[in-house]
CSV table of C-alpha atoms and ligand atoms in Angstrom, one decimal:
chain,number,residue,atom,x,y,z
M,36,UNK,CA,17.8,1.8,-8.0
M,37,UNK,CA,17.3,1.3,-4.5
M,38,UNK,CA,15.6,-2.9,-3.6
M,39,UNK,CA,13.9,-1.8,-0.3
M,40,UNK,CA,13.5,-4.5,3.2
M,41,UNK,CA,9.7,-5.4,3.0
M,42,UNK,CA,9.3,-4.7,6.5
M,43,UNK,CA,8.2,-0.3,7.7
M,44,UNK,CA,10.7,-0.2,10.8
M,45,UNK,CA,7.4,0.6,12.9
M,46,UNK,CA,7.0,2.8,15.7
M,47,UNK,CA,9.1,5.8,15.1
M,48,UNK,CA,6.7,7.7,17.0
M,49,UNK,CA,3.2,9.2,16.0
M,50,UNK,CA,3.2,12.0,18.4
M,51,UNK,CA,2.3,14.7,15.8
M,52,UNK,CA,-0.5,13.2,14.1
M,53,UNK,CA,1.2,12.5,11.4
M,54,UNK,CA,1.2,8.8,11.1
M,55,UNK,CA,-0.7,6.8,8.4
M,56,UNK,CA,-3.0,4.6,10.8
M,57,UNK,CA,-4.0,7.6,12.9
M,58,UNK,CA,-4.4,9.9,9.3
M,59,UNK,CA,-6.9,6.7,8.3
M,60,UNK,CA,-8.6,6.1,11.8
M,61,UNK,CA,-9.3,9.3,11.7
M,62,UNK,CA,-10.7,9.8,8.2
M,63,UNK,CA,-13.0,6.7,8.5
M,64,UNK,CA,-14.3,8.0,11.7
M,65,UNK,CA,-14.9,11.3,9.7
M,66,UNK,CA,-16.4,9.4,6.8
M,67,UNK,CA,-18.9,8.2,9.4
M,68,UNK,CA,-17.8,4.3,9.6
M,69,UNK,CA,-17.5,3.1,13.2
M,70,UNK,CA,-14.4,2.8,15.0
M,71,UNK,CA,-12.3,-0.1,16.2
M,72,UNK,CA,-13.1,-4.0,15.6
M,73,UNK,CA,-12.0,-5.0,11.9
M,74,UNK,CA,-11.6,-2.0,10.5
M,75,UNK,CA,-8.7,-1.1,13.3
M,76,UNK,CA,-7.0,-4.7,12.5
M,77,UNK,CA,-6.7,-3.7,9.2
M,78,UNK,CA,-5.4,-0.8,10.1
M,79,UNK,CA,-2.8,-1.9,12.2
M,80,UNK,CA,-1.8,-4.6,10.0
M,81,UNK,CA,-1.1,-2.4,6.5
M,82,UNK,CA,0.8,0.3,8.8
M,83,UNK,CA,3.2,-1.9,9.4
M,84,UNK,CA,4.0,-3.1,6.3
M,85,UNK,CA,6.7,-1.5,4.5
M,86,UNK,CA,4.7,-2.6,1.2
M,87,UNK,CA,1.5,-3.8,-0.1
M,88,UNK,CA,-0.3,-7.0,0.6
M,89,UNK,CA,-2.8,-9.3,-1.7
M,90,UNK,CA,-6.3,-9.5,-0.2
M,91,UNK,CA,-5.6,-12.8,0.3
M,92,UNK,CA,-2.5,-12.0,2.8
M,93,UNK,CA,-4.1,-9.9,4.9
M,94,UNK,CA,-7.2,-12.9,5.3
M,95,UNK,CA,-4.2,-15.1,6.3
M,96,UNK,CA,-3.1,-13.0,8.7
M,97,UNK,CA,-6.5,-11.2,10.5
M,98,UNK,CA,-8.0,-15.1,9.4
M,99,UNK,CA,-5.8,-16.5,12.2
M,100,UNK,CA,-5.5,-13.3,14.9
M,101,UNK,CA,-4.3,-15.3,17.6
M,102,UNK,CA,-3.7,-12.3,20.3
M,103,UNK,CA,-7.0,-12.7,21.1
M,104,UNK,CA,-8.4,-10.6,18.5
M,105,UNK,CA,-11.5,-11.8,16.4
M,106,UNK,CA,-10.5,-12.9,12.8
M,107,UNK,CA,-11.7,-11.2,10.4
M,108,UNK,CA,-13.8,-12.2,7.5
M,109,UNK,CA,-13.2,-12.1,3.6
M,110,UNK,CA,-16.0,-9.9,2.6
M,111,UNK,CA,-15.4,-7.6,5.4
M,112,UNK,CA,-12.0,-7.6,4.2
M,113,UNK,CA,-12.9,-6.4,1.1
M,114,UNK,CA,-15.6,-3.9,2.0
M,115,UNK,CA,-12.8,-2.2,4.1
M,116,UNK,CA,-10.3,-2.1,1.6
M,117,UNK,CA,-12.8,-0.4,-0.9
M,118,UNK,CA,-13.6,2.5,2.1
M,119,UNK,CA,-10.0,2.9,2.4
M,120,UNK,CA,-9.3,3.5,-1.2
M,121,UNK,CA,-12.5,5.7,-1.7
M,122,UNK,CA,-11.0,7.7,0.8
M,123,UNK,CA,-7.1,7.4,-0.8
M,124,UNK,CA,-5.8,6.0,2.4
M,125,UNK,CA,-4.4,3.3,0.4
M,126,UNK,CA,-2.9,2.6,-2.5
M,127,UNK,CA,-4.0,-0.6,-5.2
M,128,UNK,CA,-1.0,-2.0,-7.5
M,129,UNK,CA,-2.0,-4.3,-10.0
M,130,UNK,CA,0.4,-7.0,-10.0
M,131,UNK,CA,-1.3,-8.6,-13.6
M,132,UNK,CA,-3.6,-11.2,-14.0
M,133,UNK,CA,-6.7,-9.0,-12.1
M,134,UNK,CA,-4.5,-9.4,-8.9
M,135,UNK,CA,-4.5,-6.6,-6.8
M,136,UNK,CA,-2.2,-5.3,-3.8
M,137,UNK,CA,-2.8,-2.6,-1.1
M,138,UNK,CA,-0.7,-0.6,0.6
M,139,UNK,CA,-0.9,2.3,3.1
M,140,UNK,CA,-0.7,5.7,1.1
M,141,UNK,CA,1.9,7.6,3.1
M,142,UNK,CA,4.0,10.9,1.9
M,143,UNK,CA,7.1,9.6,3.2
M,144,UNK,CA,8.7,6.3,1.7
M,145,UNK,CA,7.4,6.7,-2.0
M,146,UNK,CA,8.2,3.7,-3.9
M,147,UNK,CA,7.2,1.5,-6.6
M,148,UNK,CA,7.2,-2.0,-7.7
M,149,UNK,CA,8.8,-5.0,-9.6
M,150,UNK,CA,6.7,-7.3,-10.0
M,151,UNK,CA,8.0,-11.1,-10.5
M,152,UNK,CA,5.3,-13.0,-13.4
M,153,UNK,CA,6.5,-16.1,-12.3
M,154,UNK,CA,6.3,-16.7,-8.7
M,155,UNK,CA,4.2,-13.3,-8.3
M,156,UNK,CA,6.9,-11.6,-5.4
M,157,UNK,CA,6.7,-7.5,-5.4
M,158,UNK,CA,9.8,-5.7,-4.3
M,159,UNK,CA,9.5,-2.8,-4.0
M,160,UNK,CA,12.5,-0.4,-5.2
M,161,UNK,CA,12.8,3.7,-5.1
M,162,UNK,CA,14.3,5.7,-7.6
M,163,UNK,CA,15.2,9.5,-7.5
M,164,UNK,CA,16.0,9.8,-11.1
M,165,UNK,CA,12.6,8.1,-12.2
M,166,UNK,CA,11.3,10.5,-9.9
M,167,UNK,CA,12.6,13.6,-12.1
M,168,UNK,CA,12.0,12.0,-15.1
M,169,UNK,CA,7.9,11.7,-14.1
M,170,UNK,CA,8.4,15.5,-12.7
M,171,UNK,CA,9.9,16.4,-16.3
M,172,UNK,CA,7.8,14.6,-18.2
M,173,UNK,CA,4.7,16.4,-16.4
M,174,UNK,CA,6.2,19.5,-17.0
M,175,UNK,CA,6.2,18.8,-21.2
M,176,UNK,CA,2.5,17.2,-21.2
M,177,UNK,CA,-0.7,19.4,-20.8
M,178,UNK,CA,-2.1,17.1,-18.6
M,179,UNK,CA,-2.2,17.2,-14.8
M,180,UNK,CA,-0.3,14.6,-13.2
M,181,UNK,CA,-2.1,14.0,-9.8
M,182,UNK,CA,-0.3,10.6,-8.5
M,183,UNK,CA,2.0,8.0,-10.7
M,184,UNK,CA,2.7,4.3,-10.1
M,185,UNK,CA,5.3,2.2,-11.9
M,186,UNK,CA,5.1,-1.3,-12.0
M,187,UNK,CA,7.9,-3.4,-13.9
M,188,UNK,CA,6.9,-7.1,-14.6
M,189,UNK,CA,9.7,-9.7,-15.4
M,190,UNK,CA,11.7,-12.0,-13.4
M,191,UNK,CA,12.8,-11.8,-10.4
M,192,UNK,CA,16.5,-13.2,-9.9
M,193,UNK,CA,15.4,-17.0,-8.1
M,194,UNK,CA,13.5,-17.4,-11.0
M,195,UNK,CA,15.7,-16.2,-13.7
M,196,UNK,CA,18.3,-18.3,-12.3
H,234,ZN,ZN1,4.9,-1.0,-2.1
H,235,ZN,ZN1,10.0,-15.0,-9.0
């Protein structure tokens, strides 16, 4: 198991169309919603993360936009989120307790989480052999397995010290 840096070394250039925040400018622009202003913060701010953020993170941050951006409310913050996952741009992990993360849903860099119960931190980890196990497994089960997401809850090692 693979502990992954919680920062998405950005940048590494978008020239084919094949980056996440063009894939979901695009789609929302498709989907009829009007381009720029909040919805191109939030953008911005997700594609760089290397792994999902609370609701509540992303108000902190787009809250307090200093680079002479607007900030960004709550609600709009959530009525985004919801058009980005109606449109699976993003992903939601449930962290417990009704808490919710989001993260940009990208084919590269698949990954899931751990998810600490006391002091609520997510790392994120990859895994090739759970990888094949999920691939095996969906070969054995007559069910179509469309997407997966694995979420370990415990303690992580500050707070098991
Ligand atoms: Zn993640
Ligand atoms: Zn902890």
């Amino acid at each position: 198991m693979v502990p992954i840096g919680s920062q998405h070394d950005h940048h590494h250039g978008c020239a084919d169309g094949a980056c996440w925040a063009e894939r979901a400018t695009d789609a929302l622009a498709e989907a009829g919603y009007r381009r720029g202003g909040a919805r191109a913060s939030l953008i911005a701010l997700l594609d760089d993360q290397r792994c999902a953020l609370s609701a509540a993170e992303i108000e902190e941050t787009l809250g307090t936009a200093g680079d002479g951006a607007r900030p960004v409310a709550r609600a709009s913050i959530y009525r985004i989120l919801e058009e980005l996952e109606a449109l699976k741009l993003i992903t939601r992990v449930e962290v417990g307790q009704g808490l919710a993360r989001f993260e940009a849903h990208r084919s590269e860099g698949h990954h899931h989480h751990m998810v600490c119960d006391a002091c609520g931190i997510v790392i994120p980890f990859e895994d090739p052999e759970l990888e094949d196990s999920i691939q095996r497994l969906a070969r054995k089960v007559t069910f179509t397995v469309a997407e997966h997401d694995v979420v370990l809850h415990g303690s992580c090692a500050e707070c098991s010290a």
